[in-house]
CSV table of C-alpha atoms in Angstrom, one decimal:
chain,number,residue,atom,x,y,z
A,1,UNK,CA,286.5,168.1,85.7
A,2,UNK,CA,290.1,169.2,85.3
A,3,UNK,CA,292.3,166.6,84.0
A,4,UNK,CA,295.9,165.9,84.3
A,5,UNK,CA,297.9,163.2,82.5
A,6,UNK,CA,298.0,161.6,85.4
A,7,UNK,CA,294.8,160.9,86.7
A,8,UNK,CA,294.6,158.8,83.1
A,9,UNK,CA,295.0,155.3,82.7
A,10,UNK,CA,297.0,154.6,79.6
A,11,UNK,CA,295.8,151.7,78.2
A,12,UNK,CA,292.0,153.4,78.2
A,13,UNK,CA,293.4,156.8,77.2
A,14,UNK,CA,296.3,156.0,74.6
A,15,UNK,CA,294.9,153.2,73.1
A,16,UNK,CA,291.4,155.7,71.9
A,17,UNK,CA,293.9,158.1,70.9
A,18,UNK,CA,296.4,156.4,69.0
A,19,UNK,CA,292.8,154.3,66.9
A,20,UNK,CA,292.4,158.3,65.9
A,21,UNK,CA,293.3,158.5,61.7
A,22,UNK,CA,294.8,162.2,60.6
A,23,UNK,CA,292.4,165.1,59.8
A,24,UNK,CA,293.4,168.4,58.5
A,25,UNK,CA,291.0,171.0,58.4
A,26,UNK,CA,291.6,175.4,58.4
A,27,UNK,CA,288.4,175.6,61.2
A,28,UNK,CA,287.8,173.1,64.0
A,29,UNK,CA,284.4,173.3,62.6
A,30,UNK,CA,285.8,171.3,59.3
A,31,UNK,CA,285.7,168.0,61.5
A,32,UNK,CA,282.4,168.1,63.3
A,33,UNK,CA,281.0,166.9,66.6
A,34,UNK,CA,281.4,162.7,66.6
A,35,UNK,CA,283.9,163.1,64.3
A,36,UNK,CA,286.5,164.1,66.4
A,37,UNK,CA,286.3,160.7,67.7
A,38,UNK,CA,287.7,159.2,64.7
A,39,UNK,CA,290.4,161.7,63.5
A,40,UNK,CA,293.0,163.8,64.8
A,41,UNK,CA,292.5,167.4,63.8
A,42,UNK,CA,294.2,171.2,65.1
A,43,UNK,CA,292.5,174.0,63.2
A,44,UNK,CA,294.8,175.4,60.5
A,45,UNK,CA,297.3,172.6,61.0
A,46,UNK,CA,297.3,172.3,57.5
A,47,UNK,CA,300.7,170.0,56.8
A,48,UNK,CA,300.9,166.9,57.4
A,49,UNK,CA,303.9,166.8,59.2
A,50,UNK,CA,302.6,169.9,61.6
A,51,UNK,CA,299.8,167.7,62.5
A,52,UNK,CA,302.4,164.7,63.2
A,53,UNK,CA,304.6,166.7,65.4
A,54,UNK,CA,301.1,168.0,68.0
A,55,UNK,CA,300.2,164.5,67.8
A,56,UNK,CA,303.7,163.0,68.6
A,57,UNK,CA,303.8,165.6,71.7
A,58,UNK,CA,300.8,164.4,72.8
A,59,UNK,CA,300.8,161.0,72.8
A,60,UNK,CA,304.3,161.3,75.1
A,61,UNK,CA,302.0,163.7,77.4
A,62,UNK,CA,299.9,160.4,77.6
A,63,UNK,CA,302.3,157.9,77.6
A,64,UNK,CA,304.8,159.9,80.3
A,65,UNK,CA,303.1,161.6,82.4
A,66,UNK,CA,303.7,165.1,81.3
A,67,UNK,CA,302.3,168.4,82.1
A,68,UNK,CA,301.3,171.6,80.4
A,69,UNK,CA,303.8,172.8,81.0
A,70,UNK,CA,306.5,170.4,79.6
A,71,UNK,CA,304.3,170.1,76.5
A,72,UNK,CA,304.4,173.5,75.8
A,73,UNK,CA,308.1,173.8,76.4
A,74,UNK,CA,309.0,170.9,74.1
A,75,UNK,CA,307.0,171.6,71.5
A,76,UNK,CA,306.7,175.3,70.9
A,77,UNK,CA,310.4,175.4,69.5
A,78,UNK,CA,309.3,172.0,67.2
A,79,UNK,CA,306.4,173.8,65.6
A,80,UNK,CA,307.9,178.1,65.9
A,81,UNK,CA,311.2,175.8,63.9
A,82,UNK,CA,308.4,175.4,61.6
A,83,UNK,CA,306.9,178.5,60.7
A,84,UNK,CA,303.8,177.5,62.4
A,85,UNK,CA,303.7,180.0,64.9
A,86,UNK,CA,302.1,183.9,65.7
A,87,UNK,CA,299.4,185.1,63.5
A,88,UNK,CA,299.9,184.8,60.0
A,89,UNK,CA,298.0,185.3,56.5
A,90,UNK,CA,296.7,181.9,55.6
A,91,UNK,CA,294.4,180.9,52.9
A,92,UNK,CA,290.8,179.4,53.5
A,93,UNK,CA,291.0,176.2,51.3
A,94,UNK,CA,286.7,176.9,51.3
A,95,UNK,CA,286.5,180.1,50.5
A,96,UNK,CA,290.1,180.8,48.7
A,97,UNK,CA,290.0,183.9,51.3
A,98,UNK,CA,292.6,185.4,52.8
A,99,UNK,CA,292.6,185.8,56.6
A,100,UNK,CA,295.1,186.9,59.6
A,101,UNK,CA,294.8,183.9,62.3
A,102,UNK,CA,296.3,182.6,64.8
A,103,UNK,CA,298.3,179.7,64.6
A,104,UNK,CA,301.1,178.6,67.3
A,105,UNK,CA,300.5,180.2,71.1
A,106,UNK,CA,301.0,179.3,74.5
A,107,UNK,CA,297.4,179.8,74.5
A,108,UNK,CA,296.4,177.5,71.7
A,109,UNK,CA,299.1,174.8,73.0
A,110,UNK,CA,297.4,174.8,76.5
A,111,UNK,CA,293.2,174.4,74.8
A,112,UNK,CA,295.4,171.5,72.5
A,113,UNK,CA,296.2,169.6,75.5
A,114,UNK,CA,293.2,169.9,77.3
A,115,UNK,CA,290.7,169.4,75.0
A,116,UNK,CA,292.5,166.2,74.1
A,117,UNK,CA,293.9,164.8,77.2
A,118,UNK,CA,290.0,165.9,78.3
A,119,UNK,CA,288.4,163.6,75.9
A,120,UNK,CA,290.5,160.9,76.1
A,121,UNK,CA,289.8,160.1,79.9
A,122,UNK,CA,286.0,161.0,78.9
A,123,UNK,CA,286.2,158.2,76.5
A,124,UNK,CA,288.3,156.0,78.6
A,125,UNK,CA,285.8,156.4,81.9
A,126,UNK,CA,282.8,155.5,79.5
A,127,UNK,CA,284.3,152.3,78.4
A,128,UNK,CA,285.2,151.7,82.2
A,129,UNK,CA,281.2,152.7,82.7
A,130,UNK,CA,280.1,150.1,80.1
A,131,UNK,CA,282.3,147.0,81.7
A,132,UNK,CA,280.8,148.0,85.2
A,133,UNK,CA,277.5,148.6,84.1
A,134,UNK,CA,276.0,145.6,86.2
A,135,UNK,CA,277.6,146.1,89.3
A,136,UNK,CA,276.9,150.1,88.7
A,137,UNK,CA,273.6,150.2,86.2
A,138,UNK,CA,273.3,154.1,87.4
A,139,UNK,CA,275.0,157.5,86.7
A,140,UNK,CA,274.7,160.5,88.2
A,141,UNK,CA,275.9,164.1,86.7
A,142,UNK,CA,278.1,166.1,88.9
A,143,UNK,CA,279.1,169.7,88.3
A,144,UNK,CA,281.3,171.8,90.1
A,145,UNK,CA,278.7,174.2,91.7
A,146,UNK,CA,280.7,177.7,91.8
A,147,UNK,CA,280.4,180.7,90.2
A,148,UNK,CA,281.6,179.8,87.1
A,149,UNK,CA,279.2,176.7,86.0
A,150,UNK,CA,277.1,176.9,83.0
A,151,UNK,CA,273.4,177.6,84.5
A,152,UNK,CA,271.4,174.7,83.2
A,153,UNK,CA,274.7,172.6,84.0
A,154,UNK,CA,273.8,173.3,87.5
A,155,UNK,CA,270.6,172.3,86.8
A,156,UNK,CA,271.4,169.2,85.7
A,157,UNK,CA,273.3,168.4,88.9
A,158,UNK,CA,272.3,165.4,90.5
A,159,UNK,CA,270.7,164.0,88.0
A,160,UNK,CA,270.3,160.1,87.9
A,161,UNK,CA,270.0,157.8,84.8
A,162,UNK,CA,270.6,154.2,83.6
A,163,UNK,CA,273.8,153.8,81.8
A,164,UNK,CA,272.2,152.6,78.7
A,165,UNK,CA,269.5,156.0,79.0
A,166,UNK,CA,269.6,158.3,76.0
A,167,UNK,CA,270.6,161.3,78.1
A,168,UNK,CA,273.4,160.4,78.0
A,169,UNK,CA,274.1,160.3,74.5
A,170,UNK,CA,274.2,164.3,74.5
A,171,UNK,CA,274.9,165.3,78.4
A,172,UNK,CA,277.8,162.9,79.0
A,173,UNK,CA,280.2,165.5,80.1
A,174,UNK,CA,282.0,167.4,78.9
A,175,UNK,CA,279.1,169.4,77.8
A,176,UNK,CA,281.2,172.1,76.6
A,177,UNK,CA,284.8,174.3,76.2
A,178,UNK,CA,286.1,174.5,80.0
A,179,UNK,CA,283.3,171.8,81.2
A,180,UNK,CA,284.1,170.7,84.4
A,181,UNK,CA,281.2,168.2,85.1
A,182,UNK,CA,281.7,164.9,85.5
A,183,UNK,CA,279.9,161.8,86.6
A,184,UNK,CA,279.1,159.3,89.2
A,185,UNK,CA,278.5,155.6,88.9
A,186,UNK,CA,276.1,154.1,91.3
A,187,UNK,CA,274.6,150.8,92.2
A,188,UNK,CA,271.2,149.9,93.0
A,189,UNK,CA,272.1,149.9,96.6
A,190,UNK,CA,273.3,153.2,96.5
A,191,UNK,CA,270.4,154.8,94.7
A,192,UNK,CA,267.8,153.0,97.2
A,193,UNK,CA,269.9,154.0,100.6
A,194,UNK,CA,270.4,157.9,99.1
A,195,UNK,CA,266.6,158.0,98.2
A,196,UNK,CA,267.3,159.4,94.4
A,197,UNK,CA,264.7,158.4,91.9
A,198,UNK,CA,266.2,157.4,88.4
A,199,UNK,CA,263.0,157.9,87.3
A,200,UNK,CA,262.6,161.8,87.9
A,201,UNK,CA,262.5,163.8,85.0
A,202,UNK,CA,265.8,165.8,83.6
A,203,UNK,CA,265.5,169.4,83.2
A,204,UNK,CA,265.8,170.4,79.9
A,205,UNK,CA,266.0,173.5,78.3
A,206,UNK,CA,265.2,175.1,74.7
A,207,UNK,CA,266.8,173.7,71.1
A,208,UNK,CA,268.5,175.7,69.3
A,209,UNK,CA,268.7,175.1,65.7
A,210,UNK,CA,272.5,175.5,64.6
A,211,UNK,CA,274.0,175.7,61.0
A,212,UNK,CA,277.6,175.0,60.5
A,213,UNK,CA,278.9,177.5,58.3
A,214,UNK,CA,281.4,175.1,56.8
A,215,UNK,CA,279.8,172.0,56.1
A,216,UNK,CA,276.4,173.5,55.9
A,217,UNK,CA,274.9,170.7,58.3
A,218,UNK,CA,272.1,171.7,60.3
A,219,UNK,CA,271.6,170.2,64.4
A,220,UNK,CA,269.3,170.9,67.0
A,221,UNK,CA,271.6,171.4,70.0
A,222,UNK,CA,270.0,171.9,73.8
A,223,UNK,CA,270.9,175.4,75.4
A,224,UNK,CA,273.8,175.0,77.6
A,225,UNK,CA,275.4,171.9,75.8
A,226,UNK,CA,278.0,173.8,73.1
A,227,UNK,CA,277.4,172.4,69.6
A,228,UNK,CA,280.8,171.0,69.2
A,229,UNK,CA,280.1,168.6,72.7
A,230,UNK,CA,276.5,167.6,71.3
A,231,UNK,CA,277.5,163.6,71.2
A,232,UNK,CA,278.8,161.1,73.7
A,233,UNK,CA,282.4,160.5,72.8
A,234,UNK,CA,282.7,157.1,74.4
A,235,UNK,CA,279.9,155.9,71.9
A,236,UNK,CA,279.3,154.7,68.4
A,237,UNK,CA,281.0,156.4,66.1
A,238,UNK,CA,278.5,156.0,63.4
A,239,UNK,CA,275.9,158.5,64.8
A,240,UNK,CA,277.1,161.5,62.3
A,241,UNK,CA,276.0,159.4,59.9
A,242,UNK,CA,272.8,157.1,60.9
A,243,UNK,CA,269.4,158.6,60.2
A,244,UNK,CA,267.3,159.3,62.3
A,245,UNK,CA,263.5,158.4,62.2
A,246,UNK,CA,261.1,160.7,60.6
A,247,UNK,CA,259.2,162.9,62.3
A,248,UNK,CA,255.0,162.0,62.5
A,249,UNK,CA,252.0,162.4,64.1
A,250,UNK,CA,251.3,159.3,65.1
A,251,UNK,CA,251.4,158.4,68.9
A,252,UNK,CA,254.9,157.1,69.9
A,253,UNK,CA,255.1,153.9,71.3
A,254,UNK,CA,255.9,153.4,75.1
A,255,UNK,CA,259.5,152.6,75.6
A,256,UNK,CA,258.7,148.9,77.4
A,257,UNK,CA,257.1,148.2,74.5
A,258,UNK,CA,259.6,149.5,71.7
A,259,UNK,CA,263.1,148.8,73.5
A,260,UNK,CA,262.7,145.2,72.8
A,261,UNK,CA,261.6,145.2,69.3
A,262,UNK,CA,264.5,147.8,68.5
A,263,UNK,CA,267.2,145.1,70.1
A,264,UNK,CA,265.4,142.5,67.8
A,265,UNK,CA,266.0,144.9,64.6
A,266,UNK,CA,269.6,145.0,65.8
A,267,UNK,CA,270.7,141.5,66.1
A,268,UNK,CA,269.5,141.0,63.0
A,269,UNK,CA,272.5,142.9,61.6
A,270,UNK,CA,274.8,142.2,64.8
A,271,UNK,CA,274.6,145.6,65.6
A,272,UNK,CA,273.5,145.9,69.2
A,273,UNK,CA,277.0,147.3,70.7
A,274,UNK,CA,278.2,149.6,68.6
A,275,UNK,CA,276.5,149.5,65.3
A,276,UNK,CA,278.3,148.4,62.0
A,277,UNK,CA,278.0,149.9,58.2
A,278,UNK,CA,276.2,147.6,55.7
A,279,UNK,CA,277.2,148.2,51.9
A,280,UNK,CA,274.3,148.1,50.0
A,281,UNK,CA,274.9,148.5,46.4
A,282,UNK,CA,278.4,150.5,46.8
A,283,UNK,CA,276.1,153.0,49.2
A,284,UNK,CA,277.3,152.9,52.8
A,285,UNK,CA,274.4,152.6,55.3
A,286,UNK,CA,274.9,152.6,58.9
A,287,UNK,CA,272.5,150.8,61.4
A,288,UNK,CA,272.8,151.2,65.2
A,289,UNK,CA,270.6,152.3,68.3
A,290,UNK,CA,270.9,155.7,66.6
A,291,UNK,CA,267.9,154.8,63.8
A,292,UNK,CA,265.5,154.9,66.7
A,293,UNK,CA,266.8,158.0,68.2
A,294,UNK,CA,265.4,161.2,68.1
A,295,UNK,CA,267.3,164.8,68.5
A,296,UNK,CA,267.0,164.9,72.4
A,297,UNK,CA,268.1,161.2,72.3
A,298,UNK,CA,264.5,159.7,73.2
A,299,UNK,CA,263.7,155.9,71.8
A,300,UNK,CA,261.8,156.2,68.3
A,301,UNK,CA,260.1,154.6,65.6
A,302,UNK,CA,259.5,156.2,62.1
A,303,UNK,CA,256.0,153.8,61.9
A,304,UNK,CA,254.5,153.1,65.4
A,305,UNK,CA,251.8,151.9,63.8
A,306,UNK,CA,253.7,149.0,61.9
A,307,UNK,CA,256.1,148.1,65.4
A,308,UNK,CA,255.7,144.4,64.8
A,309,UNK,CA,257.1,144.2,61.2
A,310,UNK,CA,260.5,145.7,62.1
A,311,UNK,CA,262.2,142.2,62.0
A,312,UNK,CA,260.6,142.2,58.5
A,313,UNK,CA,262.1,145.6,58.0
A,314,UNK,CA,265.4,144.2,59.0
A,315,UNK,CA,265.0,141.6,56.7
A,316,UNK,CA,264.4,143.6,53.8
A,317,UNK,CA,267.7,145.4,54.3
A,318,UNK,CA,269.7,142.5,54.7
A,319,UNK,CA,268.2,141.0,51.4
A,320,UNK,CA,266.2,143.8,49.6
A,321,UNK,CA,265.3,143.0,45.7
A,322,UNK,CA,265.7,146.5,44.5
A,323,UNK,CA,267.5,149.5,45.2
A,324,UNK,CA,266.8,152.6,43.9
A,325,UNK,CA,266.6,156.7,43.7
A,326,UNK,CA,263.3,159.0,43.4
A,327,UNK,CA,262.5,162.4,44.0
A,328,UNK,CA,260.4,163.7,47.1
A,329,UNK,CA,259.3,166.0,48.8
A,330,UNK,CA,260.3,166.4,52.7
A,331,UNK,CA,258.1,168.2,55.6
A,332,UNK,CA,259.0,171.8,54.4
A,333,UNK,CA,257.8,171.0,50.6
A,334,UNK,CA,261.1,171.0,48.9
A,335,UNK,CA,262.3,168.4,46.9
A,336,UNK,CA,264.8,165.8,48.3
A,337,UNK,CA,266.3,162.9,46.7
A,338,UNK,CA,264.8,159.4,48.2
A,339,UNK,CA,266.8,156.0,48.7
A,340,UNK,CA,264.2,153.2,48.2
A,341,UNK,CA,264.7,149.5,49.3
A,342,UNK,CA,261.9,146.9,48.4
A,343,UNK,CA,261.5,143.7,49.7
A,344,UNK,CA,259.1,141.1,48.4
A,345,UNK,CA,257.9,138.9,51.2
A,346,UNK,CA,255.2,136.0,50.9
A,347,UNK,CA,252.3,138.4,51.7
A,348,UNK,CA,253.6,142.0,52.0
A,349,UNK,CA,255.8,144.3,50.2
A,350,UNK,CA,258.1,146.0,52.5
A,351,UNK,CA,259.8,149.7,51.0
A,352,UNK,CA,262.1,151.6,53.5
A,353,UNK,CA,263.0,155.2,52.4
A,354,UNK,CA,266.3,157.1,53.7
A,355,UNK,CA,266.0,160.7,52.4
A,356,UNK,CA,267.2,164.5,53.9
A,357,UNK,CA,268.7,162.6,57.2
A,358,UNK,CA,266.0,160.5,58.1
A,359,UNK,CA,264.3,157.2,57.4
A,360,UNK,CA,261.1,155.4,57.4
A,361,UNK,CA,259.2,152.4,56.1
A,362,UNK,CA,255.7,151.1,54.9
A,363,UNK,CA,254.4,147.6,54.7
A,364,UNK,CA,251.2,147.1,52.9
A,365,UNK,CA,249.5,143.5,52.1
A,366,UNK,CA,250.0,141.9,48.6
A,367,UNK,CA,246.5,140.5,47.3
A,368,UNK,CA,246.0,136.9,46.9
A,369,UNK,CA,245.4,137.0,43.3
């Protein structure tokens, strides 16, 4: 969906930019996927004051109205005043290397504004999406079908979910660089008269199992969504760092029957918006939605044999009697480090384990004697 400056409303827009700390980093991979949603970052924008001046030019494209091409004019001479501009030999603060890159262009100035201006309305509209969601509990993708869109974005066309469905926690557009797809809100009304079932399965496509080079943090990204788009940006802002539930072989528990134990787990905590970050023993530990999600975004539990003790689960957590660190193995057989909480409770001893990105727990029965 192309977007202008003017097709944003400011108070959506500016205000997600402007909550946005500073980031410097040489390669846009430095500040990964849901990150970008909590700091300002241009690849190889190294000083401080470089990254202030791009910012400062932005937010006046927000707050004025103005187009590419004004941004460009006004702040090309800022930054070429600067010395950031051409290609240049810079230094990889990783490596210590020595490369040739590019830093100021007309080029890189127009995929600056873009991407930006981009995913502030994206996170604007989903906030607008959330407040409407009663009067509009559906959405619908929408891709411009031409000769240019992404194959499985086609494919994905017309496809109808609840607001609150995980699909949307990976394929809220944009789905990628230069996605054009957008999104429709509908109500009940709307999806009854037009005959579209919300209930149809999504077409999905292959994972691909993707290594950042710089940070060395391994996702499993769906072909056709580019790995740096692989999160909602209107959503929590903790998912880079919640676990997810480990993997088993147990049968998964039907979503009727999980969704409202996982609400439960979350007012516990006050965590059923956005999630929050509990400090347990100086260790940060972040609880949201995103503890019962798996890659693809599908509801989740580590133990679908032991559903009904989650609120003890919670409760453990929130009041655990001892915190500590053991070594593991994980599926593959190599050795991980394991963060153990136990809990003491009048019959059961409750021990949930957060190790290699992932989390589970175990209740077993304390004897009577």
């Amino acid at each position: 969906m192309p977007v202008s400056p003017l097709s944003l409303q400011p108070k959506d827009a500016i205000a997600f930019f402007r909550s946005k700390g500073m980031r410097t980093g040489f390669d846009y991979r430095d500040v990964w996927q849901q990150e970008h949603a909590q700091g300002f970052t241009v690849a190889k924008a190294m000083q401080v004051d470089i990254l202030t001046d791009i910012r400062r030019a932005l937010d006046d494209a927000m707050t004025q109205g103005k187009t590419l091409e004004q941004f460009k004019k006004e702040l090309s001479p800022i930054l070429q005043a600067k010395g950031w501009w051409g290609r240049q030999e810079v230094t990889d603060p990783l490596t210590g290397e020595t490369k040739l890159a590019q830093l100021g262009s007309s080029r890189r100035l127009r995929t600056i504004y873009e991407v930006n201006l981009q995913s502030a309305y994206a996170h604007g509209n989903w906030q607008r999406i959330e407040a409407s969601k009663r009067a509009f509990p559906y959405l619908m993708y929408v891709c411009v079908l031409d000769s240019r869109t992404r194959p499985q974005h086609r494919a994905w066309h017309g496809v109808c979910r609840p607001v609150d469905d995980p699909f949307w926690d990976t394929h809220y557009p944009p789905c990628g660089w230069k996605c054009r797809c957008g999104t429709r809100s509908l109500t009940r009304a709307q999806v009854k008269r037009e005959g579209i079932d919300p209930t149809a399965p999504a077409p999905r496509f292959p994972m691909d199992e993707v290594t950042n080079p710089r940070t060395g943090e391994v996702s499993r990204v769906e072909q056709g969504i580019d790995p740096a788009f692989n999160f909602n940006i209107g959503k929590s802002p903790l998912r880079p760092i919640t676990a997810q539930p480990m993997a088993t072989s147990m049968p998964a528990v039907p979503k009727k029957q999980l969704a409202p134990a996982v609400e439960s787990f979350l007012k516990s905590f006050g965590a059923e918006a956005k999630g929050r970050i509990l400090q347990r023993d100086n260790w940060p530990l972040a609880i949201g939605r995103e503890l019962f999600q798996d890659d693809q975004g599908e509801l989740k539990t580590p133990r679908p044999d032991l559903l009904g003790y989650l609120l003890d689960v919670a409760n453990a957590l929130l009041r655990y009697d001892s915190v500590e660190w053991l070594w593991g193995e994980n599926a593959a057989k190599k050795a991980v480090l394991i963060r153990r909480y136990t809990k003491r409770l009048d019959k059961s001893l409750v021990t949930i384990d957060f190790s290699d990105g992932a989390w589970t727990y175990d209740v077993r029965a304390l004897s009577d004697g």
